């Protein structure tokens, strides 16, 4: 079994989901007392969020590159970054290490491509929805990506940072997210990407009438696939 290096803490709420999913999946596949070989480097999200809000992605990337380098030194065989947004800095992180990074958007695009879906709605932070670093990775697989309008983007982002990242689950916020999803469906979305690792804490797939691609689950399960794959 390969050792998974996790860069977490963004937020720790979703990082705990990664740890749970990975270990439950390893146990389900191997049985007995098996659990995942993994190393977690949990950053202080307040430092990262400050860099985000200032647009200082180089500083944020430097912090995560240090985390990745530490994980490699500790024995990780590959890295997963337990957040969608900070994949904006993935090139800076890759320069600091010699082990691979499993990109969350690539794992998600592969999952979408296994279906007959051609147009996908993307939810996430303002950075993930509006910047190209994430959408372009999905589009490279021949999938059309649509996002909410600017007012909805701002409100969705506020819910993520002011509620979900703090572990607050609000039924009104859930209803709002569902209304935005319905709007995306009306615009032609055949599926929805939960492009923020906290969204799955708010809404369950069974509550919606459209295929959901929960990036936390997809990314964590793909990490297990790699960890258990024989060379």
XYZ file of N, CA and C in Angstrom:
693
model
N 0.840 -1.197 0.000
C 0.000 0.000 0.000
C 0.876 1.248 0.000
N 0.574 2.165 -0.920
C 1.305 3.434 -0.952
C 0.811 4.343 0.170
N 1.663 5.287 0.555
C 1.311 6.242 1.605
C 0.782 7.524 0.981
N -0.417 7.927 1.386
C -1.073 9.133 0.874
C -0.654 10.325 1.728
N -0.189 11.385 1.088
C 0.093 12.634 1.784
C -1.061 13.598 1.579
N -1.695 14.006 2.666
C -2.841 14.912 2.580
C -2.462 16.302 3.078
N -2.706 17.311 2.245
C -2.586 18.696 2.705
C -3.991 19.146 3.074
N -4.249 19.295 4.369
C -5.595 19.582 4.845
C -5.686 20.870 5.634
N -6.819 21.018 6.308
C -7.062 22.203 7.126
C -7.799 23.306 6.399
N -8.261 23.044 5.154
C -8.854 24.118 4.337
C -10.269 23.726 3.858
N -11.213 23.539 4.721
C -11.152 23.638 6.165
C -10.927 22.250 6.779
N -10.710 22.214 8.099
C -10.531 20.920 8.745
C -11.816 20.115 8.722
N -12.960 20.798 8.567
C -14.242 20.100 8.496
C -14.258 19.120 7.318
N -13.820 19.575 6.165
C -13.796 18.684 5.000
C -12.605 17.733 5.041
N -11.508 18.153 5.682
C -10.351 17.261 5.803
C -10.715 16.007 6.600
N -11.551 16.173 7.611
C -11.975 15.019 8.394
C -12.805 14.055 7.547
N -13.553 14.612 6.566
C -14.306 13.764 5.651
C -13.357 12.958 4.755
N -12.314 13.607 4.273
C -11.307 12.887 3.486
C -10.772 11.698 4.280
N -10.380 11.948 5.522
C -9.785 10.900 6.358
C -10.780 9.760 6.573
N -12.040 10.107 6.819
C -13.067 9.086 7.037
C -13.290 8.251 5.779
N -13.485 8.922 4.651
C -13.781 8.214 3.400
C -12.623 7.298 3.007
N -11.410 7.815 3.093
C -10.242 7.026 2.704
C -10.119 5.771 3.560
N -10.255 5.922 4.860
C -10.094 4.773 5.751
C -11.253 3.785 5.643
N -12.463 4.284 5.479
C -13.601 3.387 5.293
C -13.462 2.584 4.007
N -12.952 3.216 2.960
C -12.807 2.525 1.676
C -11.710 1.470 1.737
N -10.592 1.798 2.378
C -9.517 0.809 2.530
C -10.020 -0.391 3.327
N -10.744 -0.141 4.395
C -11.293 -1.229 5.202
C -12.272 -2.070 4.384
N -13.123 -1.402 3.586
C -14.110 -2.128 2.779
C -13.428 -3.030 1.753
N -12.320 -2.568 1.202
C -11.642 -3.347 0.150
C -10.736 -4.437 0.708
N -10.074 -4.156 1.835
C -9.091 -5.099 2.360
C -9.608 -5.894 3.549
N -10.628 -5.384 4.223
C -11.228 -6.092 5.339
C -10.395 -6.070 6.604
N -10.885 -6.807 7.589
C -10.150 -6.946 8.837
C -9.878 -5.622 9.515
N -8.642 -5.481 9.995
C -8.232 -4.275 10.706
C -7.483 -3.294 9.813
N -7.598 -3.462 8.514
C -6.856 -2.595 7.598
C -7.355 -1.145 7.673
N -6.409 -0.238 7.586
C -6.699 1.192 7.446
C -5.659 1.779 6.503
N -5.861 3.024 6.104
C -4.988 3.643 5.111
C -3.659 4.076 5.718
N -2.599 3.938 4.927
C -1.323 4.546 5.279
C -1.361 5.978 4.762
N -1.409 6.935 5.659
C -1.506 8.324 5.220
C -0.847 9.246 6.235
N -0.435 10.407 5.735
C 0.183 11.441 6.560
C -0.562 12.743 6.273
N -1.013 13.413 7.325
C -1.762 14.658 7.165
C -0.936 15.850 7.639
N -0.815 16.843 6.757
C -0.245 18.129 7.141
C -1.402 19.127 7.102
N -1.832 19.564 8.276
C -2.981 20.462 8.370
C -2.504 21.894 8.577
N -2.798 22.764 7.613
C -2.357 24.159 7.681
C -3.357 24.982 8.495
N -2.956 26.185 8.857
C -3.852 27.143 9.504
C -4.621 27.867 8.400
N -5.904 27.568 8.278
C -6.694 28.102 7.172
C -6.781 29.625 7.204
N -6.705 30.215 8.378
C -6.769 31.682 8.464
C -5.643 32.309 7.657
N -4.456 31.710 7.687
C -3.321 32.236 6.914
C -3.580 32.106 5.414
N -4.117 30.974 5.015
C -4.386 30.738 3.590
C -5.498 31.650 3.098
N -6.564 31.772 3.881
C -7.694 32.609 3.477
C -7.276 34.074 3.358
N -6.363 34.524 4.223
C -5.873 35.899 4.135
C -5.145 36.120 2.808
N -4.327 35.152 2.418
C -3.643 35.255 1.126
C -4.645 35.271 -0.020
N -5.671 34.422 0.074
C -6.703 34.388 -0.966
C -7.364 35.755 -1.121
N -7.794 36.320 -0.005
C -8.530 37.590 -0.046
C -7.666 38.735 -0.551
N -6.350 38.645 -0.347
C -5.417 39.657 -0.841
C -4.973 39.389 -2.277
N -5.357 38.235 -2.808
C -4.915 37.857 -4.146
C -3.453 37.465 -4.191
N -2.893 37.127 -3.036
C -1.477 36.753 -2.960
C -1.347 35.237 -3.070
N -1.567 34.744 -4.279
C -1.553 33.306 -4.510
C -0.144 32.730 -4.412
N 0.861 33.555 -4.683
C 2.251 33.090 -4.551
C 2.558 32.746 -3.095
N 2.117 33.587 -2.179
C 2.340 33.329 -0.763
C 1.603 32.071 -0.323
N 0.356 31.933 -0.756
C -0.420 30.743 -0.405
C 0.227 29.496 -0.981
N 0.683 29.599 -2.227
C 1.338 28.474 -2.866
C 2.619 28.085 -2.160
N 3.350 29.083 -1.670
C 4.590 28.817 -0.934
C 4.292 28.040 0.353
N 3.218 28.408 1.029
C 2.846 27.708 2.267
C 2.489 26.254 1.980
N 1.729 26.032 0.913
C 1.326 24.664 0.597
C 2.486 23.863 0.019
N 3.402 24.544 -0.674
C 4.598 23.857 -1.173
C 5.446 23.354 -0.007
N 5.530 24.166 1.045
C 6.260 23.740 2.246
C 5.589 22.508 2.857
N 4.248 22.520 2.898
C 3.517 21.369 3.433
C 3.781 20.121 2.597
N 3.737 20.277 1.269
C 3.962 19.138 0.373
C 5.373 18.585 0.528
N 6.352 19.477 0.620
C 7.747 19.054 0.800
C 7.903 18.292 2.113
N 7.242 18.762 3.153
C 7.298 18.084 4.449
C 6.687 16.686 4.360
N 5.586 16.567 3.633
C 4.949 15.261 3.463
C 5.841 14.300 2.686
N 6.504 14.825 1.668
C 7.420 13.965 0.905
C 8.557 13.473 1.801
N 9.126 14.382 2.589
C 10.214 14.002 3.496
C 9.742 12.973 4.529
N 8.468 13.045 4.899
C 7.923 12.133 5.896
C 7.587 10.755 5.324
N 7.635 10.632 3.988
C 7.431 9.321 3.378
C 6.209 9.171 2.500
N 5.507 10.264 2.205
C 4.349 10.168 1.313
C 4.793 9.782 -0.088
N 3.987 8.928 -0.735
C 4.273 8.510 -2.114
C 3.617 9.422 -3.141
N 2.535 10.062 -2.758
C 1.875 11.054 -3.617
C 1.059 11.978 -2.721
N 0.616 13.098 -3.308
C -0.050 14.165 -2.550
C -1.479 14.363 -3.036
N -2.391 14.605 -2.093
C -3.690 15.159 -2.445
C -3.890 16.442 -1.637
N -4.373 17.480 -2.303
C -4.670 18.761 -1.668
C -6.163 18.743 -1.357
N -6.525 18.766 -0.083
C -7.910 18.535 0.339
C -8.770 19.792 0.232
N -8.764 20.381 -0.929
C -9.558 21.570 -1.226
C -9.527 21.771 -2.729
N -10.591 22.340 -3.287
C -10.608 22.644 -4.720
C -9.853 23.933 -5.026
N -10.164 24.987 -4.260
C -9.655 26.320 -4.567
C -8.133 26.377 -4.657
N -7.442 25.726 -3.728
C -5.994 25.869 -3.685
C -5.262 25.067 -4.751
N -6.011 24.377 -5.608
C -5.376 23.800 -6.795
C -4.971 24.903 -7.775
N -5.394 26.121 -7.493
C -4.923 27.264 -8.281
C -3.406 27.405 -8.175
N -2.825 26.914 -7.101
C -1.383 27.038 -6.864
C -0.638 25.730 -7.132
N -1.282 24.784 -7.806
C -0.706 23.443 -7.926
C 0.654 23.441 -8.634
N 0.851 24.340 -9.591
C 2.136 24.362 -10.302
C 3.275 24.766 -9.368
N 3.023 25.709 -8.483
C 4.045 26.104 -7.506
C 4.351 24.971 -6.539
N 3.323 24.232 -6.171
C 3.517 23.112 -5.246
C 4.313 21.999 -5.925
N 3.992 21.718 -7.170
C 4.685 20.658 -7.904
C 6.180 20.928 -8.031
N 6.551 22.205 -8.118
C 7.968 22.558 -8.257
C 8.780 22.220 -7.005
N 8.098 22.083 -5.859
C 8.783 21.871 -4.584
C 8.978 20.398 -4.249
N 8.387 19.499 -5.056
C 8.422 18.079 -4.723
C 8.742 17.235 -5.948
N 9.100 15.988 -5.694
C 9.384 15.056 -6.797
C 8.334 13.960 -6.891
N 7.352 13.951 -5.977
C 6.266 12.978 -6.032
C 5.049 13.626 -6.684
N 4.145 12.810 -7.255
C 3.004 13.385 -7.986
C 1.910 13.933 -7.079
N 1.122 14.851 -7.650
C -0.086 15.379 -7.010
C -1.288 14.862 -7.794
N -2.238 14.295 -7.085
C -3.480 13.867 -7.722
C -4.416 15.073 -7.777
N -4.624 15.611 -8.973
C -5.407 16.849 -9.139
C -6.895 16.562 -9.005
N -7.575 17.318 -8.166
C -8.986 17.082 -7.887
C -9.871 17.286 -9.118
N -9.532 18.263 -9.970
C -10.339 18.509 -11.165
C -10.164 17.391 -12.186
N -8.969 16.828 -12.283
C -8.742 15.713 -13.209
C -9.528 14.483 -12.771
N -9.497 14.205 -11.469
C -10.261 13.063 -10.948
C -11.747 13.259 -11.209
N -12.220 14.493 -11.032
C -13.635 14.792 -11.244
C -14.008 14.692 -12.713
N -13.167 15.211 -13.594
C -13.435 15.141 -15.035
C -13.501 13.695 -15.509
N -12.620 12.857 -14.995
C -12.637 11.439 -15.365
C -13.950 10.789 -14.956
N -14.419 11.137 -13.760
C -15.696 10.594 -13.289
C -16.848 11.067 -14.167
N -16.865 12.334 -14.529
C -17.931 12.864 -15.382
C -17.895 12.192 -16.749
N -16.692 12.004 -17.283
C -16.544 11.390 -18.613
C -17.056 9.960 -18.648
N -17.137 9.316 -17.493
C -17.643 7.946 -17.453
C -19.162 7.898 -17.601
N -19.802 9.059 -17.621
C -21.241 9.175 -17.829
C -21.476 9.742 -19.226
N -22.731 10.006 -19.548
C -23.065 10.610 -20.838
C -23.318 12.105 -20.703
N -22.812 12.696 -19.638
C -23.046 14.119 -19.376
C -22.086 14.977 -20.198
N -22.636 15.985 -20.876
C -21.828 16.895 -21.687
C -21.751 18.303 -21.099
N -22.766 18.699 -20.330
C -22.798 20.038 -19.724
C -22.952 19.896 -18.212
N -22.035 20.505 -17.495
C -21.997 20.370 -16.038
C -22.097 21.737 -15.375
N -22.835 21.817 -14.288
C -22.882 23.033 -13.486
C -21.837 22.969 -12.392
N -21.140 24.061 -12.166
C -20.060 24.101 -11.179
C -20.419 25.020 -10.022
N -20.365 24.477 -8.803
C -20.521 25.262 -7.582
C -19.206 25.223 -6.817
N -18.907 26.292 -6.089
C -17.677 26.332 -5.307
C -17.451 27.720 -4.754
N -16.213 28.018 -4.412
C -15.884 29.373 -3.983
C -15.886 30.306 -5.196
N -15.866 31.591 -4.925
C -15.777 32.572 -6.012
C -14.584 32.278 -6.911
N -13.443 31.926 -6.296
C -12.221 31.667 -7.057
C -12.402 30.478 -7.985
N -12.995 29.412 -7.480
C -13.173 28.201 -8.284
C -14.169 28.417 -9.405
N -15.236 29.146 -9.139
C -16.254 29.350 -10.163
C -15.831 30.373 -11.215
N -15.122 31.417 -10.813
C -14.830 32.501 -11.747
C -13.468 32.402 -12.414
N -12.471 31.861 -11.732
C -11.138 31.750 -12.327
C -11.068 30.535 -13.251
N -10.080 30.524 -14.129
C -10.008 29.483 -15.161
C -9.245 28.232 -14.745
N -8.480 28.286 -13.653
C -7.592 27.176 -13.301
C -8.338 25.863 -13.134
N -9.577 25.916 -12.688
C -10.370 24.709 -12.435
C -11.244 24.362 -13.643
N -11.979 25.361 -14.128
C -12.892 25.124 -15.249
C -12.161 24.588 -16.464
N -10.968 25.119 -16.735
C -10.236 24.681 -17.916
C -9.817 23.222 -17.847
N -9.517 22.723 -16.634
C -9.161 21.308 -16.492
C -10.356 20.432 -16.849
N -11.566 20.892 -16.504
C -12.776 20.146 -16.841
C -13.050 20.246 -18.343
N -12.915 21.449 -18.890
C -13.197 21.670 -20.308
C -12.241 20.895 -21.216
N -11.019 20.659 -20.735
C -10.044 19.906 -21.527
C -10.519 18.482 -21.819
N -11.469 18.007 -21.029
C -12.043 16.677 -21.240
C -13.266 16.719 -22.149
N -13.525 17.887 -22.740
C -14.646 18.022 -23.663
C -15.983 18.235 -22.981
N -15.956 18.719 -21.747
C -17.180 18.939 -20.970
C -17.450 20.436 -20.876
N -18.657 20.849 -21.211
C -19.051 22.254 -21.101
C -19.354 22.574 -19.644
N -18.840 23.713 -19.158
C -19.021 24.098 -17.757
C -19.827 25.395 -17.682
N -20.890 25.389 -16.880
C -21.645 26.618 -16.650
C -21.637 26.924 -15.153
N -21.705 28.216 -14.833
C -21.654 28.660 -13.441
C -22.845 29.572 -13.145
N -23.170 29.795 -11.885
C -24.277 30.695 -11.531
C -23.972 32.141 -11.923
N -24.980 33.011 -11.794
C -24.747 34.431 -12.076
C -23.972 35.052 -10.915
N -23.528 36.288 -11.098
C -22.605 36.907 -10.150
C -23.202 37.060 -8.752
N -24.496 37.413 -8.666
C -25.111 37.560 -7.345
C -25.135 36.233 -6.597
N -25.483 35.168 -7.301
C -25.507 33.850 -6.672
C -24.099 33.402 -6.284
N -23.131 33.682 -7.134
C -21.746 33.314 -6.828
C -21.310 33.930 -5.507
N -21.593 35.206 -5.331
C -21.180 35.900 -4.107
C -21.867 35.326 -2.869
N -23.148 35.001 -2.993
C -23.867 34.465 -1.835
C -23.423 33.041 -1.519
N -23.200 32.221 -2.549
C -22.711 30.857 -2.331
C -21.353 30.887 -1.631
N -20.505 31.805 -2.073
C -19.174 31.938 -1.481
C -19.268 32.346 -0.008
N -20.174 33.259 0.292
C -20.358 33.721 1.672
C -20.800 32.569 2.572
N -21.692 31.729 2.074
C -22.157 30.574 2.857
C -21.000 29.623 3.135
N -20.148 29.421 2.140
C -19.006 28.522 2.326
C -18.097 29.017 3.438
N -17.691 30.291 3.363
C -16.693 30.803 4.302
C -17.260 31.166 5.677
N -18.514 31.620 5.699
C -19.084 32.071 6.971
C -19.895 30.996 7.689
N -20.196 29.905 6.990
C -20.977 28.839 7.621
C -20.282 27.478 7.510
N -20.144 26.970 6.310
C -19.684 25.589 6.136
C -18.271 25.364 6.672
N -17.376 26.324 6.424
C -16.001 26.178 6.923
C -15.934 26.250 8.446
N -17.017 26.725 9.073
C -17.097 26.794 10.533
C -17.970 25.675 11.102
N -18.391 24.749 10.234
C -19.204 23.634 10.690
C -20.662 23.974 10.925
N -21.112 25.115 10.377
C -22.499 25.552 10.568
C -23.353 25.048 9.406
N -24.375 24.274 9.708
C -25.294 23.754 8.695
C -26.631 24.453 8.867
N -27.008 25.233 7.867
C -28.192 26.079 7.934
C -29.200 25.622 6.872
N -30.418 25.327 7.279
C -31.425 24.829 6.340
C -31.781 25.874 5.282
N -31.754 27.153 5.650
C -32.030 28.198 4.659
C -30.934 28.237 3.599
N -29.693 28.017 4.019
C -28.582 27.992 3.066
C -28.691 26.783 2.148
N -29.129 25.660 2.707
C -29.341 24.473 1.875
C -30.400 24.763 0.804
N -31.501 25.389 1.218
C -32.569 25.714 0.274
C -32.056 26.644 -0.819
N -31.186 27.577 -0.423
C -30.636 28.503 -1.411
C -29.760 27.762 -2.424
N -28.896 26.890 -1.931
C -28.057 26.099 -2.832
C -28.911 25.286 -3.799
N -29.975 24.686 -3.289
C -30.847 23.877 -4.143
C -31.514 24.745 -5.201
N -31.897 25.977 -4.847
C -32.509 26.875 -5.834
C -31.518 27.240 -6.938
N -30.250 27.431 -6.572
C -29.219 27.728 -7.569
C -29.001 26.524 -8.476
N -29.007 25.337 -7.893
C -28.875 24.112 -8.690
C -30.027 23.999 -9.679
N -31.243 24.292 -9.231
C -32.402 24.238 -10.128
C -32.250 25.231 -11.275
N -31.713 26.422 -10.985
C -31.481 27.416 -12.033
C -30.473 26.904 -13.059
N -29.418 26.241 -12.578
C -28.417 25.679 -13.494
C -29.031 24.574 -14.345
N -29.910 23.781 -13.762
C -30.599 22.740 -14.525
C -31.447 23.362 -15.631
N -32.124 24.459 -15.303
C -32.952 25.144 -16.297
C -32.109 25.712 -17.429
N -30.818 25.960 -17.162
C -29.916 26.487 -18.185
C -29.194 25.369 -18.936
N -29.512 24.129 -18.635
C -28.959 23.023 -19.400
C -27.983 22.118 -18.679
N -27.743 22.364 -17.390
C -26.836 21.491 -16.647
C -27.438 20.094 -16.527
N -26.634 19.089 -16.869
C -27.071 17.695 -16.759
C -26.532 17.037 -15.484
N -25.662 17.738 -14.814
C -25.079 17.267 -13.561
C -24.482 18.467 -12.849
N -24.121 18.288 -11.581
C -23.582 19.379 -10.775
C -22.297 18.921 -10.092
N -21.253 19.737 -10.207
C -20.016 19.502 -9.456
C -20.102 20.246 -8.130
N -19.964 19.511 -7.040
C -19.752 20.144 -5.743
C -18.269 20.496 -5.686
N -17.929 21.664 -6.269
C -16.540 22.064 -6.430
C -15.965 22.781 -5.239
N -16.510 22.517 -4.097
C -15.959 22.944 -2.809
C -16.125 21.758 -1.882
N -15.077 21.412 -1.169
C -15.112 20.178 -0.387
C -16.053 20.235 0.805
N -16.621 21.410 1.092
C -17.592 21.522 2.196
C -19.047 21.373 1.754
N -19.340 21.499 0.462
C -20.741 21.507 0.030
C -21.444 20.194 0.370
N -20.704 19.098 0.281
C -21.290 17.805 0.603
C -21.689 17.660 2.058
N -21.200 18.567 2.907
C -21.628 18.576 4.308
C -23.021 19.185 4.445
N -23.429 19.977 3.446
C -24.701 20.696 3.486
C -25.821 19.953 2.773
N -25.493 19.365 1.621
C -26.509 18.737 0.772
C -26.103 17.302 0.462
N -27.051 16.392 0.576
C -26.832 14.996 0.205
C -27.348 14.758 -1.210
N -26.677 13.876 -1.925
C -27.056 13.588 -3.316
C -28.506 13.133 -3.418
N -28.983 12.380 -2.439
C -30.345 11.847 -2.483
C -31.404 12.945 -2.395
N -30.992 14.158 -2.015
C -31.936 15.266 -1.903
C -32.162 15.972 -3.238
N -31.446 15.567 -4.276
C -31.495 16.256 -5.559
C -31.905 15.304 -6.680
N -32.492 15.877 -7.728
C -32.942 15.086 -8.874
C -32.007 15.251 -10.065
N -30.713 15.313 -9.793
C -29.714 15.493 -10.838
C -28.429 14.821 -10.357
N -27.657 14.232 -11.274
C -26.399 13.597 -10.847
C -25.457 14.604 -10.187
N -24.881 14.192 -9.062
C -23.972 15.042 -8.294
C -22.572 14.441 -8.327
N -21.583 15.312 -8.503
C -20.189 14.898 -8.481
C -19.534 15.599 -7.295
N -19.517 14.874 -6.180
C -18.974 15.403 -4.924
C -17.460 15.239 -4.962
N -16.757 16.347 -5.109
C -15.308 16.272 -5.324
C -14.559 15.670 -4.137
N -15.066 15.875 -2.930
C -14.415 15.271 -1.763
C -14.394 13.755 -1.894
N -15.544 13.180 -2.183
C -15.652 11.728 -2.296
C -14.874 11.205 -3.495
N -15.000 11.881 -4.635
C -14.295 11.448 -5.847
C -12.789 11.457 -5.622
N -12.291 12.537 -5.063
C -10.854 12.709 -4.843
C -10.328 11.675 -3.852
N -11.062 11.480 -2.745
C -10.634 10.533 -1.713
C -10.613 9.101 -2.247
N -11.634 8.730 -3.009
C -11.690 7.367 -3.539
C -10.619 7.141 -4.606
N -10.336 8.170 -5.388
C -9.273 8.049 -6.383
C -7.919 7.876 -5.700
N -7.736 8.557 -4.568
C -6.493 8.389 -3.797
C -6.338 6.953 -3.315
N -7.447 6.352 -2.902
C -7.399 4.946 -2.478
C -7.048 4.048 -3.664
N -7.624 4.338 -4.830
C -7.301 3.547 -6.031
C -5.791 3.538 -6.277
N -5.181 4.716 -6.171
C -3.745 4.820 -6.407
C -2.958 4.138 -5.289
N -3.390 4.334 -4.069
C -2.675 3.754 -2.924
C -2.655 2.229 -2.968
N -3.729 1.645 -3.475
C -3.833 0.177 -3.478
C -3.434 -0.449 -4.807
N -3.155 0.382 -5.798
C -2.764 -0.150 -7.100
C -1.380 -0.765 -7.025
N -1.266 -1.967 -7.557
C 0.029 -2.650 -7.550
C 0.880 -2.143 -8.699
N 2.169 -1.903 -8.442
C 3.087 -1.452 -9.486
C 3.372 -2.592 -10.464
